[in-house]
Coordinates of C-alpha atoms and ligand atoms in Angstrom, one line a residue:
M1 CA 49.4 -12.0 -7.0
I2 CA 48.0 -10.3 -3.8
R3 CA 46.1 -7.1 -4.5
H4 CA 44.4 -4.3 -2.2
D5 CA 43.4 -0.7 -2.7
V6 CA 46.0 0.6 0.1
V7 CA 48.8 -1.1 1.6
V8 CA 50.1 0.2 4.6
V9 CA 54.0 -1.1 5.3
G10 CA 54.6 -0.8 9.1
A11 CA 52.0 -1.3 12.1
G12 CA 53.2 1.1 14.8
C13 CA 51.2 4.0 15.6
A14 CA 51.7 5.6 12.4
G15 CA 50.6 2.7 10.4
M16 CA 47.9 1.6 12.2
R17 CA 46.4 5.0 12.5
A18 CA 46.7 5.4 8.8
A19 CA 45.1 1.9 7.9
I20 CA 42.1 2.6 10.4
E21 CA 41.7 5.8 8.7
A22 CA 41.7 4.7 5.1
K23 CA 39.6 1.8 6.0
R24 CA 36.9 4.1 7.3
R25 CA 36.8 5.6 3.6
G26 CA 35.5 2.2 2.7
V27 CA 38.4 1.1 0.7
D28 CA 40.0 -2.1 0.7
V29 CA 43.1 -1.6 3.1
A30 CA 45.9 -4.2 4.1
V31 CA 48.8 -3.5 6.7
V32 CA 52.5 -5.4 5.7
S33 CA 54.8 -5.7 9.1
K34 CA 57.7 -7.1 9.8
L35 CA 56.8 -7.4 13.1
H36 CA 53.5 -8.3 14.9
P37 CA 51.7 -4.9 15.3
T38 CA 51.8 -4.6 19.1
R39 CA 55.8 -5.4 19.1
S40 CA 56.4 -2.3 16.9
H41 CA 58.7 0.3 18.7
S42 CA 55.9 2.8 19.4
G43 CA 55.0 0.6 22.3
A44 CA 58.2 1.4 24.1
A45 CA 57.1 4.9 24.2
E46 CA 57.0 6.0 27.8
G47 CA 56.7 9.6 28.6
G48 CA 53.7 11.0 26.8
I49 CA 52.1 12.5 23.8
N50 CA 51.4 16.5 23.3
A51 CA 48.4 18.3 22.8
A52 CA 47.5 22.0 24.0
L53 CA 44.5 20.9 25.8
G54 CA 44.9 23.5 28.7
N55 CA 43.8 21.2 31.4
A56 CA 47.0 21.9 33.8
T57 CA 47.3 25.7 32.9
E58 CA 46.6 28.0 30.3
D59 CA 47.5 26.8 27.0
S60 CA 46.9 26.7 23.0
P61 CA 47.8 25.3 19.9
E62 CA 49.9 28.9 18.9
S63 CA 51.8 28.5 22.0
H64 CA 52.4 24.5 21.1
T65 CA 53.2 25.9 17.5
F66 CA 55.7 28.5 18.6
D67 CA 57.4 25.9 21.1
T68 CA 57.8 23.5 18.4
V69 CA 59.2 26.2 15.9
K70 CA 61.8 27.3 18.5
G71 CA 62.5 23.6 19.4
S72 CA 63.1 22.6 15.7
D73 CA 65.8 25.7 15.7
Y74 CA 64.1 27.0 12.9
L75 CA 64.1 24.1 10.5
G76 CA 60.7 22.7 10.8
D77 CA 58.0 23.6 8.3
Q78 CA 55.8 26.2 10.0
D79 CA 52.7 25.0 7.7
A80 CA 53.1 21.2 8.8
I81 CA 53.9 22.4 12.7
E82 CA 50.5 24.5 12.6
I83 CA 48.5 21.7 11.5
M84 CA 49.8 19.2 14.0
C85 CA 49.4 21.6 17.0
H86 CA 45.9 22.5 16.0
E87 CA 44.6 19.2 15.4
A88 CA 46.3 17.3 18.3
P89 CA 43.5 18.3 20.7
G90 CA 40.9 16.6 18.5
D91 CA 43.4 13.6 17.5
I92 CA 44.0 13.0 21.6
Y93 CA 40.2 12.9 22.1
E94 CA 39.4 10.4 19.6
L95 CA 42.2 8.3 20.8
E96 CA 40.4 8.4 24.3
H97 CA 37.2 7.6 22.6
M98 CA 38.5 4.7 21.1
G99 CA 39.5 3.4 24.7
A100 CA 43.2 4.8 25.7
I101 CA 43.3 5.1 29.4
F102 CA 45.2 8.2 30.2
S103 CA 46.3 9.3 33.4
R104 CA 43.8 11.8 35.1
S105 CA 44.1 15.0 37.4
D106 CA 42.1 15.3 40.5
D107 CA 39.4 17.1 38.8
G108 CA 38.8 14.3 36.4
R109 CA 40.5 15.8 33.5
L110 CA 43.2 14.2 31.1
A111 CA 46.3 15.1 33.4
Q112 CA 49.2 16.9 31.5
R113 CA 52.7 16.6 32.6
P114 CA 55.7 19.5 31.6
F115 CA 58.2 18.3 29.2
G116 CA 61.4 19.7 27.7
A117 CA 61.2 23.1 26.1
A118 CA 57.4 23.4 26.3
G119 CA 55.7 26.5 27.6
A120 CA 52.7 24.8 29.3
P121 CA 52.4 21.3 31.0
R122 CA 51.3 19.7 27.8
T123 CA 52.0 16.1 27.8
V124 CA 49.0 13.7 27.9
Y125 CA 50.2 10.5 29.6
S126 CA 49.3 7.0 30.8
A127 CA 51.5 6.7 33.7
D128 CA 55.1 6.0 32.0
I129 CA 53.5 3.1 29.3
T130 CA 52.0 5.6 27.0
G131 CA 53.1 3.8 23.7
N132 CA 52.2 0.6 25.2
V133 CA 48.6 1.8 25.8
L134 CA 48.1 3.4 22.3
I135 CA 49.7 0.5 20.4
H136 CA 47.0 -1.8 22.0
V137 CA 44.0 0.8 21.6
L138 CA 45.1 1.1 17.9
F139 CA 45.4 -2.8 17.5
E140 CA 42.1 -3.4 18.6
Q141 CA 40.8 -0.8 16.1
L142 CA 42.5 -2.5 13.4
V143 CA 40.7 -5.7 14.3
K144 CA 37.6 -4.2 14.6
H145 CA 37.6 -2.6 11.1
E146 CA 38.8 -5.8 9.9
V147 CA 42.0 -4.6 8.4
K148 CA 44.1 -7.6 7.0
V149 CA 47.6 -7.9 8.4
Y150 CA 50.2 -9.6 6.7
E151 CA 52.1 -10.1 10.0
E152 CA 56.2 -11.2 9.7
F153 CA 56.3 -10.0 6.4
H154 CA 59.6 -7.9 5.6
C155 CA 59.1 -5.6 2.6
T156 CA 62.2 -5.7 0.5
Q157 CA 61.2 -3.5 -2.4
I158 CA 58.8 -0.8 -3.6
V159 CA 57.9 -1.1 -7.0
V160 CA 57.5 1.7 -9.5
D161 CA 55.8 1.2 -12.7
D162 CA 55.7 4.1 -15.2
G163 CA 56.2 6.6 -12.6
R164 CA 53.6 5.5 -10.4
C165 CA 53.7 3.4 -7.2
A166 CA 52.2 -0.1 -8.1
G167 CA 53.2 -1.9 -4.6
V168 CA 55.6 -3.8 -2.6
L169 CA 57.5 -6.9 -2.6
A170 CA 57.9 -8.8 0.7
W171 CA 59.8 -11.8 2.4
D172 CA 57.4 -13.9 4.0
L173 CA 59.6 -14.2 7.4
V174 CA 57.4 -17.6 8.7
R175 CA 57.3 -19.5 5.7
G176 CA 59.8 -18.0 3.2
G177 CA 59.5 -16.6 -0.1
I178 CA 58.9 -13.4 -2.1
H179 CA 55.3 -12.1 -2.6
A180 CA 54.1 -9.3 -4.7
I181 CA 51.6 -7.3 -2.9
E182 CA 50.0 -4.9 -5.5
A183 CA 48.3 -1.7 -4.2
S184 CA 47.2 1.8 -6.0
Q185 CA 48.2 3.4 -3.0
V186 CA 51.3 2.5 -0.5
I187 CA 51.8 4.0 2.7
L188 CA 55.3 3.8 4.6
A189 CA 55.3 3.8 8.2
T190 CA 58.3 2.0 9.0
G191 CA 59.8 3.9 11.8
G192 CA 63.3 5.1 12.5
V193 CA 66.8 4.2 12.4
G194 CA 68.2 4.4 15.8
R195 CA 70.1 0.9 15.3
M196 CA 72.8 2.6 13.1
Y197 CA 73.9 4.0 16.3
Y198 CA 75.6 2.0 19.4
G199 CA 74.0 2.7 22.4
T200 CA 70.5 3.2 21.2
T201 CA 67.1 3.4 23.1
N202 CA 65.6 1.9 19.5
A203 CA 64.5 -1.5 19.2
Y204 CA 66.5 -4.2 17.2
A205 CA 63.9 -3.6 14.5
C206 CA 64.5 0.1 13.9
T207 CA 66.7 0.0 11.2
G208 CA 65.5 2.6 8.6
D209 CA 64.0 0.1 6.0
G210 CA 61.4 2.3 4.6
M211 CA 63.9 5.2 4.1
S212 CA 66.3 3.2 2.1
L213 CA 63.4 1.8 0.0
A214 CA 62.0 5.1 -0.6
W215 CA 65.4 6.3 -1.5
R216 CA 66.1 3.4 -4.2
A217 CA 62.7 4.0 -5.8
G218 CA 64.0 7.7 -6.3
V219 CA 62.3 9.9 -3.3
P220 CA 64.9 12.0 -1.7
L221 CA 65.4 11.7 2.0
K222 CA 65.4 15.1 3.9
D223 CA 67.5 16.1 6.9
M224 CA 69.1 12.8 7.3
E225 CA 72.0 14.6 9.4
F226 CA 69.7 15.5 12.3
M227 CA 69.8 12.5 15.0
Q228 CA 68.2 13.4 18.3
F229 CA 70.3 12.0 21.3
H230 CA 68.2 11.5 24.5
P231 CA 69.9 12.8 27.6
T232 CA 68.6 10.2 29.9
T233 CA 69.5 6.5 29.0
L234 CA 71.2 3.3 30.9
K235 CA 74.9 3.2 30.0
S236 CA 74.6 -0.9 29.9
N237 CA 72.4 -1.0 27.2
G238 CA 71.0 2.2 25.9
V239 CA 67.4 1.7 27.6
L240 CA 65.4 5.1 27.9
I241 CA 64.7 6.7 31.0
T242 CA 61.8 8.7 30.0
E243 CA 61.9 12.7 30.0
G244 CA 58.8 12.2 32.1
C245 CA 61.4 11.8 35.2
R246 CA 62.5 15.1 34.7
G247 CA 58.8 16.4 34.1
E248 CA 57.9 15.1 37.5
G249 CA 60.7 17.3 39.0
G250 CA 63.8 15.1 38.7
Y251 CA 67.4 16.9 38.6
L252 CA 70.6 16.1 36.8
R253 CA 73.6 16.4 38.9
N254 CA 77.6 15.8 38.1
S255 CA 80.0 13.7 40.3
L256 CA 80.3 17.0 42.7
G257 CA 76.2 16.9 43.0
E258 CA 75.9 20.4 41.0
R259 CA 72.9 20.8 38.9
F260 CA 75.1 21.6 35.9
M261 CA 72.2 22.6 33.5
A262 CA 72.4 25.9 35.4
I263 CA 75.2 26.8 33.2
D264 CA 73.4 26.2 29.7
A265 CA 69.9 26.3 30.6
P266 CA 69.5 28.6 33.9
N267 CA 65.7 29.2 33.2
A268 CA 64.6 25.7 32.2
M269 CA 67.2 24.1 33.8
E270 CA 66.6 20.2 33.3
L271 CA 63.7 20.8 31.0
A272 CA 65.8 22.6 28.5
S273 CA 65.1 21.2 25.0
R274 CA 67.1 17.7 24.6
D275 CA 70.0 18.9 22.1
V276 CA 71.0 21.2 24.8
V277 CA 70.8 19.1 27.8
S278 CA 72.4 16.1 25.6
R279 CA 75.4 18.5 25.0
A280 CA 75.7 19.7 28.8
E281 CA 76.1 16.3 29.6
W282 CA 78.6 15.4 27.1
K283 CA 80.6 18.5 28.3
E284 CA 80.3 17.3 32.1
I285 CA 81.5 13.9 31.1
A286 CA 84.3 15.3 28.7
D287 CA 85.4 17.8 31.5
G288 CA 86.0 14.8 34.1
R289 CA 82.8 15.7 36.0
G290 CA 81.2 12.3 35.4
V291 CA 80.7 9.4 37.2
D292 CA 82.0 6.4 35.1
G293 CA 80.9 7.9 31.9
C294 CA 77.8 9.1 32.7
V295 CA 75.9 11.7 34.9
L296 CA 73.2 11.3 37.7
L297 CA 69.4 11.4 37.4
D298 CA 68.5 12.0 40.8
L299 CA 64.6 11.4 42.0
T300 CA 65.2 10.8 45.3
H301 CA 63.7 14.0 46.5
L302 CA 60.4 13.0 44.7
G303 CA 59.5 10.6 47.3
P304 CA 58.6 6.9 47.2
K305 CA 54.9 7.8 46.1
K306 CA 55.6 9.9 43.3
I307 CA 57.9 7.6 41.9
K308 CA 55.7 4.5 42.4
T309 CA 52.7 6.0 40.9
R310 CA 53.9 8.3 38.1
L311 CA 57.3 6.7 37.2
P312 CA 56.6 2.9 37.9
G313 CA 58.0 1.6 34.7
S314 CA 61.4 3.8 35.2
R315 CA 61.9 2.6 38.5
E316 CA 61.6 -1.0 37.2
L317 CA 64.2 -0.3 34.6
A318 CA 66.7 1.2 36.9
L319 CA 66.2 -1.8 39.0
D320 CA 66.5 -4.3 36.4
Y321 CA 69.3 -2.9 34.1
A322 CA 71.2 -0.4 36.5
G323 CA 70.8 -2.4 39.6
V324 CA 69.5 1.0 41.5
D325 CA 66.4 2.0 43.1
P326 CA 65.5 5.8 42.4
I327 CA 63.9 6.1 45.6
H328 CA 67.0 5.8 47.2
E329 CA 69.8 6.6 44.8
P330 CA 70.4 8.6 41.6
I331 CA 70.2 6.8 38.3
P332 CA 73.7 7.0 36.0
V333 CA 72.8 8.1 32.5
R334 CA 74.2 9.5 29.4
P335 CA 73.2 10.4 25.9
G336 CA 72.0 8.1 23.4
A337 CA 70.8 7.9 19.9
H338 CA 66.9 8.2 20.1
Y339 CA 64.9 9.7 17.5
H340 CA 65.6 10.4 13.6
M341 CA 64.3 14.0 12.7
G342 CA 65.1 13.1 8.8
G343 CA 63.4 10.7 6.8
V344 CA 61.3 10.3 3.6
D345 CA 60.4 13.7 2.0
V346 CA 56.7 14.1 2.1
D347 CA 54.0 17.2 1.8
I348 CA 51.5 18.0 4.7
W349 CA 49.4 15.1 3.5
G350 CA 52.3 12.6 3.5
E351 CA 52.7 12.1 -0.4
T352 CA 56.0 11.8 -1.8
I353 CA 57.2 12.9 -5.3
I354 CA 56.2 9.3 -6.7
P355 CA 52.2 9.5 -7.1
G356 CA 50.7 6.8 -4.9
L357 CA 53.5 6.6 -2.6
W358 CA 53.3 8.0 1.1
A359 CA 55.0 8.0 4.3
A360 CA 53.8 9.0 7.9
G361 CA 55.6 8.8 11.3
E362 CA 59.3 8.5 12.1
A363 CA 60.0 7.3 8.7
A364 CA 58.8 10.5 7.0
C365 CA 60.3 14.1 7.1
V366 CA 57.3 16.4 6.8
S367 CA 59.1 18.3 8.8
V368 CA 57.3 19.0 12.3
H369 CA 60.8 18.7 14.1
G370 CA 63.1 20.4 11.9
A371 CA 66.6 19.9 13.5
N372 CA 65.6 19.0 17.0
R373 CA 62.2 17.1 18.3
L374 CA 60.4 18.3 21.4
G375 CA 59.5 15.1 23.7
G376 CA 56.0 14.3 23.2
N377 CA 55.8 15.5 19.7
S378 CA 56.4 12.3 17.9
L379 CA 53.7 10.3 19.2
M380 CA 51.4 13.1 18.0
E381 CA 53.0 13.1 14.6
T382 CA 52.4 9.7 14.3
I383 CA 48.6 10.0 15.2
T384 CA 48.1 13.0 13.4
F385 CA 49.9 12.6 10.1
G386 CA 48.9 8.9 10.2
R387 CA 45.5 9.7 10.1
R388 CA 46.2 12.4 7.3
A389 CA 47.9 9.9 5.1
G390 CA 45.2 7.1 5.7
Q391 CA 42.6 9.7 4.9
A392 CA 44.2 11.3 1.5
A393 CA 45.4 7.8 0.1
G394 CA 41.7 6.3 0.8
D395 CA 40.1 9.5 -0.8
R396 CA 42.7 9.2 -3.6
V397 CA 41.2 5.7 -4.4
R398 CA 37.5 6.8 -3.8
S399 CA 38.1 9.4 -6.2
N400 CA 40.4 7.9 -8.8
G401 CA 39.9 4.4 -8.5
D402 CA 42.5 1.6 -9.6
S403 CA 45.8 3.6 -10.5
G404 CA 46.4 0.9 -13.4
A405 CA 50.1 0.6 -12.0
R406 CA 51.3 -3.4 -11.9
I407 CA 53.9 -5.4 -10.7
E408 CA 55.5 -7.3 -13.5
A409 CA 56.7 -11.0 -13.2
S410 CA 60.1 -9.9 -14.3
V411 CA 60.3 -7.7 -11.2
V412 CA 59.3 -10.5 -8.9
A413 CA 61.7 -13.1 -10.5
D414 CA 64.7 -10.5 -10.1
E415 CA 64.2 -9.9 -6.4
R416 CA 63.7 -13.6 -5.9
R417 CA 67.4 -14.2 -7.7
R418 CA 68.7 -11.2 -5.2
I419 CA 67.3 -13.0 -2.2
A420 CA 68.7 -16.7 -3.4
A421 CA 72.2 -15.3 -4.3
L422 CA 72.4 -13.7 -0.9
L423 CA 71.4 -16.9 0.7
G424 CA 74.1 -18.8 -1.6
A425 CA 76.9 -16.3 -1.3
E426 CA 80.2 -17.9 0.0
G427 CA 83.2 -16.3 1.6
G428 CA 81.8 -12.9 2.6
E429 CA 81.7 -11.5 5.9
R430 CA 78.8 -11.8 8.6
P431 CA 76.4 -9.1 8.7
A432 CA 76.4 -8.8 12.8
V433 CA 80.2 -7.9 12.4
L434 CA 79.6 -5.2 9.9
R435 CA 76.4 -3.9 12.0
E436 CA 78.7 -3.5 15.2
E437 CA 81.5 -1.7 13.4
M438 CA 78.9 0.7 11.9
A439 CA 77.3 1.4 15.2
K440 CA 80.4 2.2 16.8
T441 CA 82.0 4.5 14.1
M442 CA 78.5 6.4 13.8
Y443 CA 78.6 6.8 17.6
D444 CA 82.1 8.0 17.9
K445 CA 82.4 10.2 14.7
A446 CA 79.0 11.2 13.8
G447 CA 77.6 11.7 17.7
V448 CA 76.5 14.4 19.9
F449 CA 79.3 16.7 18.7
R450 CA 80.7 16.6 15.1
T451 CA 83.8 18.1 13.2
E452 CA 85.1 17.9 9.7
S453 CA 87.5 15.5 10.3
A454 CA 85.6 13.0 12.3
L455 CA 82.5 13.1 9.7
T456 CA 85.5 12.4 7.1
E457 CA 86.5 9.5 8.7
A458 CA 82.9 8.5 9.4
R459 CA 82.2 8.9 5.4
A460 CA 84.8 6.8 4.5
A461 CA 84.4 4.1 6.9
V462 CA 80.4 3.9 6.0
H463 CA 81.7 3.8 2.2
A464 CA 84.2 0.8 3.1
L465 CA 81.4 -0.8 4.9
R466 CA 78.9 -0.5 1.9
D467 CA 81.7 -2.2 0.0
R468 CA 82.1 -4.9 2.2
A469 CA 78.4 -5.6 2.5
R470 CA 78.2 -6.4 -1.1
N471 CA 79.9 -10.0 0.1
L472 CA 78.1 -11.0 2.8
Q473 CA 78.0 -14.6 4.0
L474 CA 74.9 -16.1 5.7
E475 CA 75.2 -18.7 8.4
D476 CA 71.5 -20.0 8.0
R477 CA 70.6 -20.6 4.2
G478 CA 67.1 -21.8 5.0
S479 CA 63.9 -20.0 4.2
L480 CA 62.2 -20.3 7.4
F481 CA 62.5 -17.8 10.3
N482 CA 65.7 -16.6 8.9
S483 CA 66.8 -13.8 11.0
D484 CA 70.2 -14.0 9.5
L485 CA 68.8 -12.9 6.2
V486 CA 66.7 -10.2 7.9
Q487 CA 69.9 -8.9 9.6
A488 CA 71.5 -8.7 6.2
L489 CA 68.6 -6.9 4.4
E490 CA 68.5 -4.3 7.4
L491 CA 72.2 -3.8 7.4
E492 CA 71.9 -2.7 3.7
A493 CA 69.5 0.0 4.8
M494 CA 71.1 1.2 7.4
L495 CA 74.4 1.6 5.7
E496 CA 72.3 3.8 3.1
C497 CA 70.6 5.7 6.0
A498 CA 74.2 6.3 7.4
D499 CA 75.6 7.3 4.2
C500 CA 73.0 10.0 4.0
L501 CA 73.5 11.2 7.5
V502 CA 77.3 11.6 7.5
T503 CA 77.2 13.3 4.0
G504 CA 74.5 15.5 4.9
A505 CA 76.4 16.2 8.2
L506 CA 79.4 17.0 6.7
A507 CA 78.3 19.5 4.1
R508 CA 76.2 21.2 6.7
Q509 CA 78.7 23.8 8.0
E510 CA 77.0 25.2 10.9
S511 CA 75.3 24.0 14.4
R512 CA 71.6 23.6 14.5
G513 CA 69.4 21.5 16.8
A514 CA 70.9 18.3 17.1
H515 CA 73.7 18.6 14.6
S516 CA 76.4 20.6 16.7
R517 CA 79.9 21.0 14.7
L518 CA 82.8 22.1 16.8
D519 CA 84.2 23.7 13.8
Y520 CA 81.3 25.7 13.0
T521 CA 79.6 26.4 16.3
E522 CA 76.9 28.9 15.4
R523 CA 73.5 28.7 13.3
D524 CA 74.3 30.2 10.0
D525 CA 70.6 31.0 8.7
D526 CA 71.7 33.1 5.7
R527 CA 73.5 29.8 4.2
W528 CA 71.8 27.1 6.1
M529 CA 68.2 27.7 6.9
K530 CA 67.4 25.2 4.1
H531 CA 66.4 21.4 4.4
T532 CA 68.9 18.7 2.9
L533 CA 67.7 16.6 0.5
C534 CA 69.6 13.1 -0.4
W535 CA 69.1 11.7 -3.9
H536 CA 69.7 8.3 -4.9
D537 CA 72.4 8.5 -7.6
G538 CA 73.5 5.3 -9.1
G539 CA 74.1 3.9 -5.3
E540 CA 75.7 7.1 -4.3
V541 CA 74.0 10.1 -2.1
R542 CA 73.5 13.1 -4.0
L543 CA 73.0 16.4 -2.1
D544 CA 70.3 19.1 -2.9
Y545 CA 68.5 21.7 -1.0
K546 CA 65.2 23.1 -0.5
P547 CA 63.7 26.0 1.3
V548 CA 62.1 25.7 4.8
T549 CA 58.2 26.9 4.7
V550 CA 58.0 30.0 7.2
T551 CA 54.5 31.3 8.1
K552 CA 54.7 33.5 11.2
Y553 CA 58.0 32.9 12.9
Q554 CA 61.2 34.5 12.0
P555 CA 64.2 33.1 13.1
L556 CA 65.4 34.0 16.8
A557 CA 68.3 33.2 18.9
R558 CA 67.4 30.2 20.7
S559 CA 68.0 30.3 24.6
Y560 CA 66.3 28.2 27.4
Ligands
FAD1 C1 62.3 4.2 23.9 C2 61.2 5.0 23.2 C3 60.4 6.0 23.8 C4 59.8 6.9 23.2 N1 59.0 7.6 24.0 C5 58.4 8.6 23.6 C6 57.5 9.4 24.2 O1 57.1 9.4 25.5 N2 56.6 10.5 23.3 C7 56.8 10.5 22.1 O2 56.3 11.4 21.7 N3 57.7 9.6 21.3 C8 58.5 8.9 22.0 N4 59.3 7.9 21.2 C9 59.6 8.3 19.8 C10 57.8 7.6 19.3 O3 57.5 6.4 20.0 C11 58.5 7.0 17.7 O4 59.0 7.9 17.1 C12 57.3 6.5 17.2 O5 56.5 5.5 18.0 C13 57.4 5.7 15.9 O6 56.3 5.3 15.4 P1 56.2 4.7 13.9 O7 55.0 4.2 13.8 O8 56.5 5.7 12.9 O9 57.1 3.5 13.9 P2 57.5 2.0 14.7 O10 56.5 2.4 16.1 O11 58.6 1.9 15.0 O12 56.9 0.9 13.9 C14 57.2 0.5 12.8 C15 56.6 -0.4 11.8 O13 57.4 -1.0 10.9 C16 57.4 -2.1 10.5 N5 58.6 -2.2 9.5 C17 59.9 -1.8 9.5 N6 60.6 -2.0 8.5 C18 59.5 -2.8 7.9 C19 59.9 -3.8 6.6 N7 60.9 -3.8 6.0 N8 58.8 -4.5 6.5 C20 57.5 -4.4 6.8 N9 57.5 -3.8 8.0 C21 58.4 -3.1 8.4 C22 57.6 -2.7 12.0 O14 57.2 -3.9 11.8 C23 56.6 -1.8 12.5 O15 55.3 -2.2 12.7 C24 60.0 7.1 22.0 C25 60.9 6.2 21.3 C26 61.7 5.1 22.1 C27 62.6 4.4 21.0

């Protein structure tokens, strides 16, 4: 049996930041990750990370807080938002001191670019490869702090012993076999679930594993109906073209060449909040002013120098995947599933209702993003709340010592039998078939715009898929590098998250942030300014609600 004081599941920005902070507390820390750390989806982040440094124009944490509350369509918890916005500048300087190379302005200070719905240029960046820079800097720190990493270990269960978290079970992808990894404190940092949608910006590994593991262990998932659609993704494969393109001055045009954002956001134009821009695009396309199912992101007026120095990665993506050079031609783009505002319900230190079980990053819902996340706020959340969870979990070990919770041998034996049954099953369906049906269903029926009838169909389809997924057949029955098995485990997780999403969305009879109902077009604060909680009830989703924390800002109409 392996044992550590603190085990962090996930090695993206949130997981690594948490592990480093826990290790600084002088306790024994390990990371379990199904990917090599630098392959985590955080590494794909392009545009940047938000902190009110005030380097470009005057700015303040208060202003960052207000923009985030408004951007969340008043569903974000204001205490959590205040924490992030006030702690963000210190966290950015610390990343810089760790070695993160950020782009600089002419006077030598950290450069800041404007991002959607932000009152000031607030987004710190490293050209358009910010996530790649951060993930490598954090990995260096992880190595420097001598944190043990169980790499290519797929976590399959969170074990709860007498109401306390006892550790995790994980499948060793390289050698095969289930391992029990005991810990007094477990921090989930397993990222998002974009892969439940067709045409997503998310990596193949973003399959909501941690959310489903926590759900099955008895922790509610919060605000699962809120999936953000990014306005600028490539049609062919969903690859993201960063909001930084619009931040640097790019325009969105329809087939007539018009800047259609003038209709829905006459002031902010292309830099309105993402939900607003995605809906405007969807309407243009539906009304016949699209170009082959897309709208056009026009950067040609920025000139070759700016495109080559500020947006080199985006140019490369457009050239490789759309065959378009943005210096000369506009890039066809459309909305694609991008970021999940919902996740594991945690408090402002990242702790769940199960003592010793924490969550941070996209897997968690603190909630700082409410119904709609602002670009650049997610990386900041991974760092600030990753650090806080690592700090609190490390301190808990220092003050309380060994939690005493243990993983029984029978629990490990049961999990071994479950995996063996999956490997040996005959006569079922291939996971990939169900995965594709799920992704199409979610995109068509629970996408940018939603209705009662489409959501009812989506829910029935997801329930049918969950039934069919009980009878899977794997082509690869071996134990070494069995990606078929991983796909089956990921499919289960995504279907559970999808069930939570559609069940929450069907119940929420209003439009708020990314949840836009054609049959309930207004925000309804009297009935719906509350968080949705999805509980595991014998495998089914049971809904419940809890109030939003309001500190300073009463809800106002949201316009840009
Ligand atoms: C293309 C793209 C661009 C983006 N750009 C920006 C941006 O510019 N600014 C911004 O603020 N946000 C951006 N975002 C969002 C932001 O990058 C993510 O929300 C954030 O990086 C998530 O970090 P994380 O640490 O929570 O998870 P991830 O980085 O996704 O890491 C998840 C980790 O969990 C591990 N894991 C998952 N399941 C298991 C399991 N079962 N067992 C073991 N390990 C597991 C994985 O191996 C991985 O290490 C972008 C997102 C995408 C997809």
